[in-house]
Amino acid sequence: MPDQESSQILRALPSVDALLRTPEAQALREQTGAPRLTALARAVTEELRAALQAQPGQAARANGDVTRASLLAEAVKRLAHSVEQDSSKNLRRVINATGVILHTNLGRAPLSQAARLAVSREAASYCTLEYDIETGARGRRGAHAEDLLAELTGAESALVVNNCAAAALLTLSALARDGETLVSRGELVEIGGDFRVPDVMAQSGTRMVEVGTTNRTKLSDYARFVNEATRLIMRVHPSNYRIVGFTSAPALAELAGLAHDSGLLLYEDAGSGALFDLAPYGLSGEPVIRDSIAGGADIVTFSGDKLLGGAQAGLVVGRRELVERLRKSPLYRALRADKLALAALEATLEAYRRNAHLSEVPALRMLAQASEELEKRLRAFTRRLRSRVKSDVLVFESVAGESAIGGGSAPTTHPRTTLLALKHRTLSAAALEEALRRAPMPVIARILDDRVVLDLRTVAAEEESELLDALLSLP
Ligand SMILES: *Cc1c(COP(=O)(O)O)cnc(C)c1O
């Protein structure tokens, strides 16, 4: 193409100002604010210029004749697309059809209705975060959640911080800084998201003393290293992995005996930790916090948004005097929980107190859902889909499969489920997965054996219609 023709096309390129003056751009301004829209318009015109310079011939052919008007229309289209992409970066609700109950990337535990209301109706306004309505005086932050935690675990006292990593850091720092902490080599784990036990130890200022071996650690391995400088014995729940085969570790009560006979404290980082025995649901390795306290642990930490099913929080329970030392530590001010998390946690713990947790707390309800029940739900869903979908677009069938716990909990537990396996007439499995993810109501699915599979275990009953709409809106 001669240079003259190419520069003619470039001259027809709309200016940023011309693009911003179009009625379409004017309408978008409300959504983005003027500075952001200008930045996007600049990027769009640059992109268009680069495209024309790279392949001027093709651009001309594709548009028939490249006129000022057709280039402006193309720029408007691209601008609308950029604005849409921009807004999809917001924190958005998604439908989790992966069957992974505590999906870390999707925010772990979904909140119960009561927790949602507590956040939006109470905590989002002025609230009694540190205020005592009875006396009009200053109150203790998190008081009610902490009292509930103590009650539900049988501990003397409790404290709530930002997450379990913070709880571990605070505990080690307040109770063992400038001293030694004994830990089994089999428990020097990485939990994910860069929580590594040796690193947290180093950060807290305690000196880590490794005892035993990766697969076997005896009580005498701990006893050998007790000296003047020892402060804590730390026990860490391995959470996201398991050592199987020739293994052994002392029982918590034995460790507590050794710790107390030696004038030390026993600290257990239970990780997920359950408030009741989850063995009936296939989770046998999860420490029950009440048992840890009864077994002699002086301090136990665990997460608020793993198997407990509440908001992100680090929960500390244990002996009153020790919990108060944590509360008085200068680190506490940096690590404490915010009002939204406290409100959600409190409402979640109240469901436990009413013994309504299995029906009200979504993560537990999903976990407790029997495979027969899931099969029944899927049959009803499939009937709805079959009656409305154009039969030449999607081919689907139900297949037996497995859900997962996720969130670094119970890696070997895979509850039985029934999956909906989908094949699209024209889209590959990867393209179908992407189309669902990019739907107006994003659906996050898995690919298994070259098919997209949906697991209703993690889809709330109220979300089924939205899931159906996403499937019906496929090209
Ligand atoms: C998950 C986990 C943590 C980190 O908890 P967060 O709440 O994600 O900070 C710490 N310790 C153990 C043993 C865990 O399983």
Short mmCIF file of C-alpha atoms and ligand atoms in Angstrom, two decimals:
data_model
loop_
_atom_site.label_atom_id
_atom_site.label_comp_id
_atom_site.label_asym_id
_atom_site.label_seq_id
_atom_site.Cartn_x
_atom_site.Cartn_y
_atom_site.Cartn_z
CA MET A 1 0.00 0.00 0.00
CA PRO A 2 1.42 3.38 -0.92
CA ASP A 3 2.40 5.65 1.98
CA GLN A 4 -0.05 8.26 0.86
CA GLU A 5 -3.02 5.91 1.28
CA SER A 6 -1.78 4.78 4.71
CA SER A 7 -1.40 8.31 6.04
CA GLN A 8 -4.86 9.14 4.71
CA ILE A 9 -6.28 6.34 6.85
CA LEU A 10 -4.32 7.55 9.88
CA ARG A 11 -5.71 11.05 9.37
CA ALA A 12 -9.22 9.57 9.56
CA LEU A 13 -8.42 8.19 13.03
CA PRO A 14 -10.64 9.95 15.61
CA SER A 15 -8.94 12.17 18.16
CA VAL A 16 -9.30 11.42 21.86
CA ASP A 17 -11.53 14.50 22.11
CA ALA A 18 -13.78 13.40 19.26
CA LEU A 19 -14.17 10.01 20.88
CA LEU A 20 -15.00 11.55 24.26
CA ARG A 21 -17.63 13.82 22.65
CA THR A 22 -19.70 10.90 21.30
CA PRO A 23 -23.00 10.30 23.13
CA GLU A 24 -21.82 6.75 23.96
CA ALA A 25 -18.70 8.06 25.70
CA GLN A 26 -20.74 10.71 27.52
CA ALA A 27 -22.95 7.95 28.89
CA LEU A 28 -19.95 5.93 30.04
CA ARG A 29 -18.44 8.89 31.90
CA GLU A 30 -20.94 8.56 34.74
CA GLN A 31 -19.77 5.02 35.34
CA THR A 32 -16.02 5.63 35.30
CA GLY A 33 -15.44 9.30 36.12
CA ALA A 34 -13.88 11.69 33.57
CA PRO A 35 -10.16 11.05 34.23
CA ARG A 36 -10.47 7.28 33.90
CA LEU A 37 -12.56 7.56 30.72
CA THR A 38 -9.98 9.92 29.17
CA ALA A 39 -7.20 7.45 29.99
CA LEU A 40 -9.18 4.59 28.43
CA ALA A 41 -10.04 6.69 25.34
CA ARG A 42 -6.36 7.55 24.90
CA ALA A 43 -5.43 3.86 25.12
CA VAL A 44 -8.15 2.91 22.62
CA THR A 45 -7.10 5.46 19.99
CA GLU A 46 -3.44 4.46 20.41
CA GLU A 47 -4.39 0.82 20.01
CA LEU A 48 -6.36 1.62 16.86
CA ARG A 49 -3.49 3.65 15.43
CA ALA A 50 -1.09 0.77 16.07
CA ALA A 51 -3.47 -1.70 14.44
CA LEU A 52 -3.81 0.50 11.32
CA GLN A 53 -0.06 1.02 11.08
CA ALA A 54 0.64 -2.69 11.44
CA GLN A 55 -1.84 -3.82 8.79
CA PRO A 56 -3.27 -0.86 6.90
CA GLY A 57 -4.33 -2.98 3.93
CA GLN A 58 -6.28 -5.41 6.05
CA ALA A 59 -7.99 -2.67 8.03
CA ALA A 60 -9.10 -1.07 4.80
CA ARG A 61 -10.41 -4.32 3.39
CA ALA A 62 -12.18 -5.30 6.61
CA ASN A 63 -14.05 -2.02 6.75
CA GLY A 64 -14.74 -1.73 3.09
CA ASP A 65 -13.61 1.86 2.95
CA VAL A 66 -11.99 3.22 6.04
CA THR A 67 -13.89 6.38 6.72
CA ARG A 68 -13.75 8.75 9.61
CA ALA A 69 -17.19 7.47 10.70
CA SER A 70 -16.31 3.78 10.62
CA LEU A 71 -13.12 4.36 12.60
CA LEU A 72 -15.04 6.39 15.17
CA ALA A 73 -17.63 3.61 15.47
CA GLU A 74 -14.84 1.09 15.99
CA ALA A 75 -13.24 3.31 18.66
CA VAL A 76 -16.58 3.66 20.48
CA LYS A 77 -17.00 -0.10 20.46
CA ARG A 78 -13.52 -0.63 21.85
CA LEU A 79 -14.04 2.03 24.50
CA ALA A 80 -17.24 0.37 25.73
CA HIS A 81 -15.38 -2.92 25.89
CA SER A 82 -12.52 -1.39 27.94
CA VAL A 83 -15.00 0.12 30.39
CA GLU A 84 -16.68 -3.26 30.76
CA GLN A 85 -13.33 -4.98 31.34
CA ASP A 86 -12.45 -2.30 33.87
CA SER A 87 -15.59 -2.94 35.89
CA SER A 88 -15.15 -6.72 35.80
CA LYS A 89 -12.03 -6.19 37.92
CA ASN A 90 -14.20 -5.23 40.89
CA LEU A 91 -14.68 -7.68 43.69
CA ARG A 92 -17.67 -9.58 42.28
CA ARG A 93 -19.96 -12.31 43.39
CA VAL A 94 -19.45 -15.54 41.45
CA ILE A 95 -21.17 -18.90 41.41
CA ASN A 96 -18.75 -21.53 42.67
CA ALA A 97 -19.59 -24.68 40.72
CA THR A 98 -16.18 -26.28 41.38
CA GLY A 99 -17.34 -28.35 44.35
CA VAL A 100 -14.40 -27.01 46.38
CA ILE A 101 -16.15 -25.85 49.54
CA LEU A 102 -13.48 -23.54 51.00
CA HIS A 103 -12.12 -22.24 47.69
CA THR A 104 -9.28 -19.97 48.77
CA ASN A 105 -9.28 -17.91 45.56
CA LEU A 106 -13.04 -17.45 45.79
CA GLY A 107 -12.96 -16.16 49.37
CA ARG A 108 -13.15 -19.42 51.35
CA ALA A 109 -16.37 -19.71 53.38
CA PRO A 110 -19.54 -18.00 52.10
CA LEU A 111 -21.35 -16.22 54.94
CA SER A 112 -24.64 -17.32 56.47
CA GLN A 113 -27.74 -15.15 56.01
CA ALA A 114 -27.46 -13.99 59.62
CA ALA A 115 -23.80 -13.05 59.10
CA ARG A 116 -24.65 -11.10 55.93
CA LEU A 117 -27.35 -9.17 57.77
CA ALA A 118 -25.06 -8.48 60.72
CA VAL A 119 -22.50 -6.97 58.34
CA SER A 120 -24.91 -4.85 56.30
CA ARG A 121 -27.46 -3.87 58.94
CA GLU A 122 -25.31 -3.49 62.03
CA ALA A 123 -21.57 -3.21 61.43
CA ALA A 124 -21.74 -1.13 58.25
CA SER A 125 -23.27 1.76 60.22
CA TYR A 126 -22.08 3.27 63.45
CA CYS A 127 -22.07 0.34 65.81
CA THR A 128 -21.06 -0.77 69.29
CA LEU A 129 -17.59 -1.88 68.18
CA GLU A 130 -15.94 -0.60 71.37
CA TYR A 131 -18.92 0.80 73.20
CA ASP A 132 -21.03 -0.50 76.04
CA ILE A 133 -24.68 0.51 75.57
CA GLU A 134 -25.51 -0.21 79.24
CA THR A 135 -22.93 2.06 80.77
CA GLY A 136 -22.17 4.43 77.93
CA ALA A 137 -18.51 3.74 78.56
CA ARG A 138 -15.87 2.29 76.32
CA GLY A 139 -16.33 -1.44 75.67
CA ARG A 140 -13.99 -4.24 74.64
CA ARG A 141 -13.64 -4.76 70.88
CA GLY A 142 -14.97 -8.14 69.85
CA ALA A 143 -16.31 -8.84 73.33
CA HIS A 144 -19.37 -10.81 72.30
CA ALA A 145 -17.58 -12.92 69.67
CA GLU A 146 -14.83 -13.66 72.17
CA ASP A 147 -17.28 -14.67 74.88
CA LEU A 148 -19.05 -16.97 72.42
CA LEU A 149 -15.74 -18.53 71.41
CA ALA A 150 -14.79 -19.22 75.01
CA GLU A 151 -18.20 -20.74 75.66
CA LEU A 152 -18.14 -22.94 72.55
CA THR A 153 -14.61 -24.24 73.15
CA GLY A 154 -14.60 -24.53 76.93
CA ALA A 155 -11.66 -22.10 77.12
CA GLU A 156 -11.26 -19.48 79.84
CA SER A 157 -10.84 -16.65 77.37
CA ALA A 158 -10.59 -15.76 73.69
CA LEU A 159 -9.19 -13.10 71.36
CA VAL A 160 -9.95 -12.32 67.72
CA VAL A 161 -7.36 -11.02 65.24
CA ASN A 162 -7.16 -10.60 61.48
CA ASN A 163 -6.40 -14.19 60.43
CA CYS A 164 -4.78 -17.34 61.76
CA ALA A 165 -1.35 -16.29 60.49
CA ALA A 166 -1.68 -13.16 62.64
CA ALA A 167 -2.84 -15.27 65.58
CA ALA A 168 0.25 -17.48 65.30
CA LEU A 169 2.59 -14.50 64.97
CA LEU A 170 1.01 -12.77 67.97
CA THR A 171 1.09 -15.90 70.13
CA LEU A 172 4.72 -16.73 69.38
CA SER A 173 5.76 -13.12 69.80
CA ALA A 174 3.91 -12.51 73.07
CA LEU A 175 4.77 -15.83 74.70
CA ALA A 176 8.16 -16.88 73.33
CA ARG A 177 10.03 -13.86 71.99
CA ASP A 178 13.68 -14.08 73.05
CA GLY A 179 13.25 -17.69 74.03
CA GLU A 180 13.07 -21.07 72.32
CA THR A 181 10.09 -22.87 70.82
CA LEU A 182 10.19 -26.63 70.24
CA VAL A 183 8.45 -27.98 67.14
CA SER A 184 8.47 -31.36 65.41
CA ARG A 185 10.24 -31.62 62.04
CA GLY A 186 7.05 -33.21 60.72
CA GLU A 187 5.13 -29.99 61.39
CA LEU A 188 7.33 -27.41 59.66
CA VAL A 189 4.68 -26.91 57.03
CA GLU A 190 3.81 -24.35 54.42
CA ILE A 191 0.07 -23.69 54.43
CA GLY A 192 -0.13 -21.76 51.18
CA GLY A 193 -0.21 -18.06 50.57
CA ASP A 194 3.29 -18.15 52.07
CA PHE A 195 2.45 -19.08 55.64
CA ARG A 196 5.54 -21.10 56.55
CA VAL A 197 6.03 -22.16 60.14
CA PRO A 198 9.82 -21.49 60.22
CA ASP A 199 9.32 -18.01 58.74
CA VAL A 200 6.57 -17.06 61.19
CA MET A 201 8.78 -18.28 64.04
CA ALA A 202 11.69 -16.14 62.82
CA GLN A 203 9.43 -13.11 62.38
CA SER A 204 8.04 -13.45 65.89
CA GLY A 205 11.48 -13.36 67.48
CA THR A 206 11.37 -16.85 68.98
CA ARG A 207 14.20 -19.29 68.26
CA MET A 208 12.88 -22.40 66.56
CA VAL A 209 14.26 -25.70 67.82
CA GLU A 210 13.41 -28.62 65.53
CA VAL A 211 12.91 -31.97 67.17
CA GLY A 212 12.38 -35.52 65.91
CA THR A 213 12.17 -36.46 62.24
CA THR A 214 9.80 -35.77 59.37
CA ASN A 215 7.71 -38.90 59.90
CA ARG A 216 8.31 -39.82 63.55
CA THR A 217 8.69 -37.65 66.61
CA LYS A 218 8.56 -39.03 70.16
CA LEU A 219 7.90 -37.33 73.46
CA SER A 220 11.55 -37.93 74.41
CA ASP A 221 12.64 -35.97 71.32
CA TYR A 222 10.97 -32.90 72.82
CA ALA A 223 12.23 -33.63 76.36
CA ARG A 224 15.88 -33.75 75.21
CA PHE A 225 15.80 -30.12 74.09
CA VAL A 226 14.09 -28.53 77.10
CA ASN A 227 16.41 -26.01 78.79
CA GLU A 228 16.34 -22.65 80.59
CA ALA A 229 15.58 -20.74 77.41
CA THR A 230 12.64 -22.92 76.31
CA ARG A 231 9.26 -21.16 76.48
CA LEU A 232 6.83 -23.06 74.30
CA ILE A 233 6.11 -26.41 72.76
CA MET A 234 4.28 -25.69 69.52
CA ARG A 235 2.13 -28.23 67.78
CA VAL A 236 1.05 -27.43 64.22
CA HIS A 237 -1.75 -29.19 62.43
CA PRO A 238 -0.32 -30.17 59.03
CA SER A 239 -3.61 -29.04 57.42
CA ASN A 240 -3.01 -29.40 53.69
CA TYR A 241 -0.90 -32.55 53.59
CA ARG A 242 -0.61 -35.89 55.33
CA ILE A 243 2.30 -38.09 56.31
CA VAL A 244 1.22 -41.71 55.98
CA GLY A 245 2.95 -45.01 56.66
CA PHE A 246 5.60 -45.36 59.37
CA THR A 247 4.65 -42.34 61.46
CA SER A 248 4.17 -41.32 65.05
CA ALA A 249 3.63 -38.20 67.12
CA PRO A 250 2.81 -37.86 70.82
CA ALA A 251 -0.82 -37.24 71.76
CA LEU A 252 -1.68 -33.67 72.70
CA ALA A 253 -2.23 -34.66 76.35
CA GLU A 254 1.26 -36.20 76.52
CA LEU A 255 2.79 -33.01 75.14
CA ALA A 256 0.79 -30.97 77.63
CA GLY A 257 2.09 -33.19 80.44
CA LEU A 258 5.69 -32.66 79.37
CA ALA A 259 5.19 -28.92 78.89
CA HIS A 260 3.60 -28.41 82.29
CA ASP A 261 6.07 -30.65 84.15
CA SER A 262 8.87 -28.57 82.62
CA GLY A 263 7.28 -25.18 83.35
CA LEU A 264 6.52 -24.57 79.66
CA LEU A 265 3.38 -23.75 77.73
CA LEU A 266 1.75 -25.88 75.05
CA TYR A 267 0.55 -23.95 72.01
CA GLU A 268 -1.44 -25.67 69.25
CA ASP A 269 -1.94 -24.05 65.85
CA ALA A 270 -5.00 -26.06 64.82
CA GLY A 271 -5.29 -24.31 61.46
CA SER A 272 -8.80 -24.98 60.37
CA GLY A 273 -9.96 -26.49 63.59
CA ALA A 274 -13.53 -27.59 64.09
CA LEU A 275 -15.93 -26.61 66.83
CA PHE A 276 -17.43 -30.12 66.78
CA ASP A 277 -16.41 -33.55 65.53
CA LEU A 278 -16.55 -33.67 61.73
CA ALA A 279 -15.79 -37.41 61.49
CA PRO A 280 -19.41 -38.21 60.47
CA TYR A 281 -18.77 -36.09 57.36
CA GLY A 282 -15.53 -37.87 56.50
CA LEU A 283 -13.14 -35.43 58.17
CA SER A 284 -11.40 -37.45 60.84
CA GLY A 285 -8.06 -35.64 61.14
CA GLU A 286 -9.35 -32.22 62.16
CA PRO A 287 -8.65 -31.22 65.75
CA VAL A 288 -11.77 -30.28 67.71
CA ILE A 289 -10.87 -27.11 69.57
CA ARG A 290 -12.77 -28.09 72.71
CA ASP A 291 -10.76 -31.36 72.86
CA SER A 292 -7.47 -29.48 72.52
CA ILE A 293 -8.40 -27.22 75.43
CA ALA A 294 -9.62 -30.18 77.50
CA GLY A 295 -6.44 -32.08 76.59
CA GLY A 296 -4.29 -29.41 78.19
CA ALA A 297 -3.31 -26.96 75.43
CA ASP A 298 -2.67 -23.56 77.02
CA ILE A 299 -3.33 -21.63 73.82
CA VAL A 300 -4.98 -22.75 70.57
CA THR A 301 -5.24 -20.73 67.34
CA PHE A 302 -7.46 -21.41 64.31
CA SER A 303 -9.10 -19.69 61.33
CA GLY A 304 -12.52 -18.08 61.21
CA ASP A 305 -13.15 -18.77 57.52
CA LYS A 306 -12.12 -22.38 57.15
CA LEU A 307 -14.22 -25.19 58.63
CA LEU A 308 -15.82 -22.82 61.12
CA GLY A 309 -17.56 -21.23 58.13
CA GLY A 310 -17.38 -17.57 59.15
CA ALA A 311 -15.44 -14.46 58.16
CA GLN A 312 -11.69 -14.15 57.78
CA ALA A 313 -10.35 -14.02 61.31
CA GLY A 314 -7.69 -15.54 63.54
CA LEU A 315 -9.17 -17.02 66.67
CA VAL A 316 -7.17 -17.48 69.83
CA VAL A 317 -8.57 -19.40 72.79
CA GLY A 318 -6.89 -20.47 75.99
CA ARG A 319 -5.94 -19.53 79.52
CA ARG A 320 -7.12 -16.10 80.57
CA GLU A 321 -3.77 -14.83 81.79
CA LEU A 322 -2.10 -15.77 78.48
CA VAL A 323 -4.87 -14.32 76.32
CA GLU A 324 -4.52 -11.06 78.24
CA ARG A 325 -0.77 -11.04 77.55
CA LEU A 326 -1.61 -11.29 73.83
CA ARG A 327 -4.20 -8.51 74.08
CA LYS A 328 -1.68 -6.20 75.77
CA SER A 329 1.03 -6.87 73.20
CA PRO A 330 1.72 -3.88 70.93
CA LEU A 331 1.34 -6.26 67.97
CA TYR A 332 -2.34 -6.80 68.82
CA ARG A 333 -3.17 -3.24 67.73
CA ALA A 334 -1.74 -4.04 64.30
CA LEU A 335 -3.40 -7.41 63.97
CA ARG A 336 -6.88 -6.95 65.47
CA ALA A 337 -10.03 -7.78 63.48
CA ASP A 338 -12.24 -5.12 61.90
CA LYS A 339 -15.91 -4.53 62.64
CA LEU A 340 -17.25 -6.23 59.49
CA ALA A 341 -15.41 -9.46 60.25
CA LEU A 342 -16.38 -9.34 63.92
CA ALA A 343 -20.07 -8.89 63.06
CA ALA A 344 -20.02 -11.85 60.65
CA LEU A 345 -18.08 -14.02 63.08
CA GLU A 346 -20.43 -13.23 65.95
CA ALA A 347 -23.51 -14.12 63.89
CA THR A 348 -21.86 -17.36 62.75
CA LEU A 349 -20.94 -18.35 66.31
CA GLU A 350 -24.50 -17.63 67.43
CA ALA A 351 -25.72 -20.29 64.97
CA TYR A 352 -23.45 -22.78 66.74
CA ARG A 353 -24.82 -21.76 70.11
CA ARG A 354 -28.38 -22.36 68.86
CA ASN A 355 -27.20 -25.71 67.51
CA ALA A 356 -28.34 -24.52 64.06
CA HIS A 357 -24.88 -24.49 62.46
CA LEU A 358 -25.41 -27.51 60.19
CA SER A 359 -28.43 -25.93 58.56
CA GLU A 360 -27.43 -22.26 58.66
CA VAL A 361 -23.68 -22.07 58.05
CA PRO A 362 -23.22 -22.60 54.29
CA ALA A 363 -19.83 -24.35 54.42
CA LEU A 364 -21.16 -26.90 56.92
CA ARG A 365 -24.44 -27.32 55.05
CA MET A 366 -22.48 -28.02 51.85
CA LEU A 367 -20.22 -30.46 53.66
CA ALA A 368 -23.12 -32.30 55.26
CA GLN A 369 -25.09 -32.60 52.03
CA ALA A 370 -25.55 -36.32 51.28
CA SER A 371 -24.67 -37.55 47.81
CA GLU A 372 -28.27 -38.81 47.32
CA GLU A 373 -29.54 -35.32 48.02
CA LEU A 374 -27.10 -33.83 45.52
CA GLU A 375 -28.17 -36.37 42.93
CA LYS A 376 -31.79 -35.39 43.45
CA ARG A 377 -31.00 -31.69 43.13
CA LEU A 378 -29.05 -32.33 39.95
CA ARG A 379 -31.90 -34.39 38.44
CA ALA A 380 -34.30 -31.50 38.99
CA PHE A 381 -31.78 -29.01 37.60
CA THR A 382 -31.12 -31.16 34.54
CA ARG A 383 -34.88 -31.36 33.85
CA ARG A 384 -35.09 -27.56 33.88
CA LEU A 385 -32.07 -27.28 31.62
CA ARG A 386 -33.34 -29.90 29.18
CA SER A 387 -36.72 -28.20 28.81
CA ARG A 388 -35.17 -24.87 27.90
CA VAL A 389 -31.83 -25.39 26.19
CA LYS A 390 -31.61 -25.76 22.44
CA SER A 391 -30.64 -29.40 22.16
CA ASP A 392 -28.07 -28.71 19.47
CA VAL A 393 -26.02 -26.37 21.70
CA LEU A 394 -25.18 -28.37 24.82
CA VAL A 395 -24.81 -32.07 25.41
CA PHE A 396 -24.86 -33.06 29.04
CA GLU A 397 -25.10 -35.98 31.39
CA SER A 398 -24.65 -36.59 35.10
CA VAL A 399 -21.61 -38.54 36.22
CA ALA A 400 -20.38 -39.69 39.62
CA GLY A 401 -17.58 -37.52 40.98
CA GLU A 402 -15.89 -36.02 44.00
CA SER A 403 -16.08 -32.65 45.76
CA ALA A 404 -13.22 -31.25 47.86
CA ILE A 405 -12.89 -29.40 51.16
CA GLY A 406 -10.22 -26.89 50.08
CA GLY A 407 -8.84 -24.01 52.13
CA GLY A 408 -5.87 -26.10 53.19
CA SER A 409 -8.11 -28.50 55.08
CA ALA A 410 -8.59 -32.25 54.88
CA PRO A 411 -6.64 -32.85 51.63
CA THR A 412 -7.54 -36.54 51.57
CA THR A 413 -11.29 -36.11 52.08
CA HIS A 414 -13.30 -36.11 48.85
CA PRO A 415 -17.07 -36.26 49.49
CA ARG A 416 -18.96 -38.19 46.84
CA THR A 417 -21.07 -36.09 44.53
CA THR A 418 -22.87 -36.13 41.19
CA LEU A 419 -21.48 -33.82 38.51
CA LEU A 420 -23.12 -32.31 35.48
CA ALA A 421 -20.67 -32.93 32.61
CA LEU A 422 -21.12 -30.56 29.67
CA LYS A 423 -20.00 -30.53 26.07
CA HIS A 424 -20.72 -27.63 23.73
CA ARG A 425 -21.36 -28.23 20.03
CA THR A 426 -18.73 -25.75 18.89
CA LEU A 427 -16.74 -24.60 21.92
CA SER A 428 -13.87 -26.67 23.31
CA ALA A 429 -13.94 -27.51 27.01
CA ALA A 430 -11.48 -24.68 27.70
CA ALA A 431 -13.57 -22.21 25.67
CA LEU A 432 -16.75 -23.31 27.42
CA GLU A 433 -15.12 -22.91 30.83
CA GLU A 434 -14.04 -19.42 29.78
CA ALA A 435 -17.49 -18.48 28.45
CA LEU A 436 -19.07 -19.47 31.77
CA ARG A 437 -16.43 -17.55 33.72
CA ARG A 438 -17.08 -14.45 31.62
CA ALA A 439 -20.86 -14.67 31.79
CA PRO A 440 -22.67 -11.64 33.32
CA MET A 441 -23.02 -13.77 36.46
CA PRO A 442 -19.64 -15.55 36.40
CA VAL A 443 -19.76 -19.32 36.89
CA ILE A 444 -16.52 -20.94 37.99
CA ALA A 445 -16.32 -24.55 36.82
CA ARG A 446 -13.78 -27.34 36.48
CA ILE A 447 -12.59 -29.29 33.45
CA LEU A 448 -12.45 -33.05 33.81
CA ASP A 449 -11.65 -35.50 30.99
CA ASP A 450 -12.14 -32.82 28.37
CA ARG A 451 -15.58 -31.82 29.63
CA VAL A 452 -16.70 -28.92 31.79
CA VAL A 453 -18.16 -30.26 35.04
CA LEU A 454 -20.46 -28.48 37.49
CA ASP A 455 -20.88 -29.59 41.10
CA LEU A 456 -24.06 -28.38 42.80
CA ARG A 457 -22.58 -29.03 46.25
CA THR A 458 -21.11 -25.52 46.31
CA VAL A 459 -23.99 -23.85 44.46
CA ALA A 460 -26.65 -22.50 46.82
CA ALA A 461 -30.23 -23.47 45.97
CA GLU A 462 -31.01 -19.76 45.42
CA GLU A 463 -28.25 -19.61 42.79
CA GLU A 464 -29.57 -22.42 40.60
CA SER A 465 -31.68 -20.08 38.44
CA GLU A 466 -28.68 -17.86 37.79
CA LEU A 467 -26.62 -20.92 36.89
CA LEU A 468 -29.36 -21.99 34.49
CA ASP A 469 -29.41 -18.51 32.91
CA ALA A 470 -25.65 -18.63 32.40
CA LEU A 471 -25.98 -21.98 30.60
CA LEU A 472 -28.88 -20.73 28.48
CA SER A 473 -26.99 -17.59 27.44
CA LEU A 474 -24.15 -19.53 25.84
CA PRO A 475 -23.60 -18.75 22.16
C1 LIG B 1 -4.64 -22.11 57.33
C2 LIG B 1 -3.65 -22.17 58.40
C3 LIG B 1 -3.01 -21.01 58.86
C4 LIG B 1 -3.27 -19.68 58.24
O1 LIG B 1 -4.58 -19.29 58.48
P1 LIG B 1 -5.16 -17.95 57.80
O2 LIG B 1 -6.45 -17.75 58.50
O3 LIG B 1 -5.29 -18.26 56.35
O4 LIG B 1 -4.18 -16.88 58.06
C5 LIG B 1 -2.10 -21.13 59.88
N1 LIG B 1 -1.82 -22.32 60.42
C6 LIG B 1 -2.41 -23.45 60.01
C7 LIG B 1 -2.02 -24.74 60.66
C8 LIG B 1 -3.36 -23.42 58.99
O5 LIG B 1 -3.94 -24.54 58.57
#
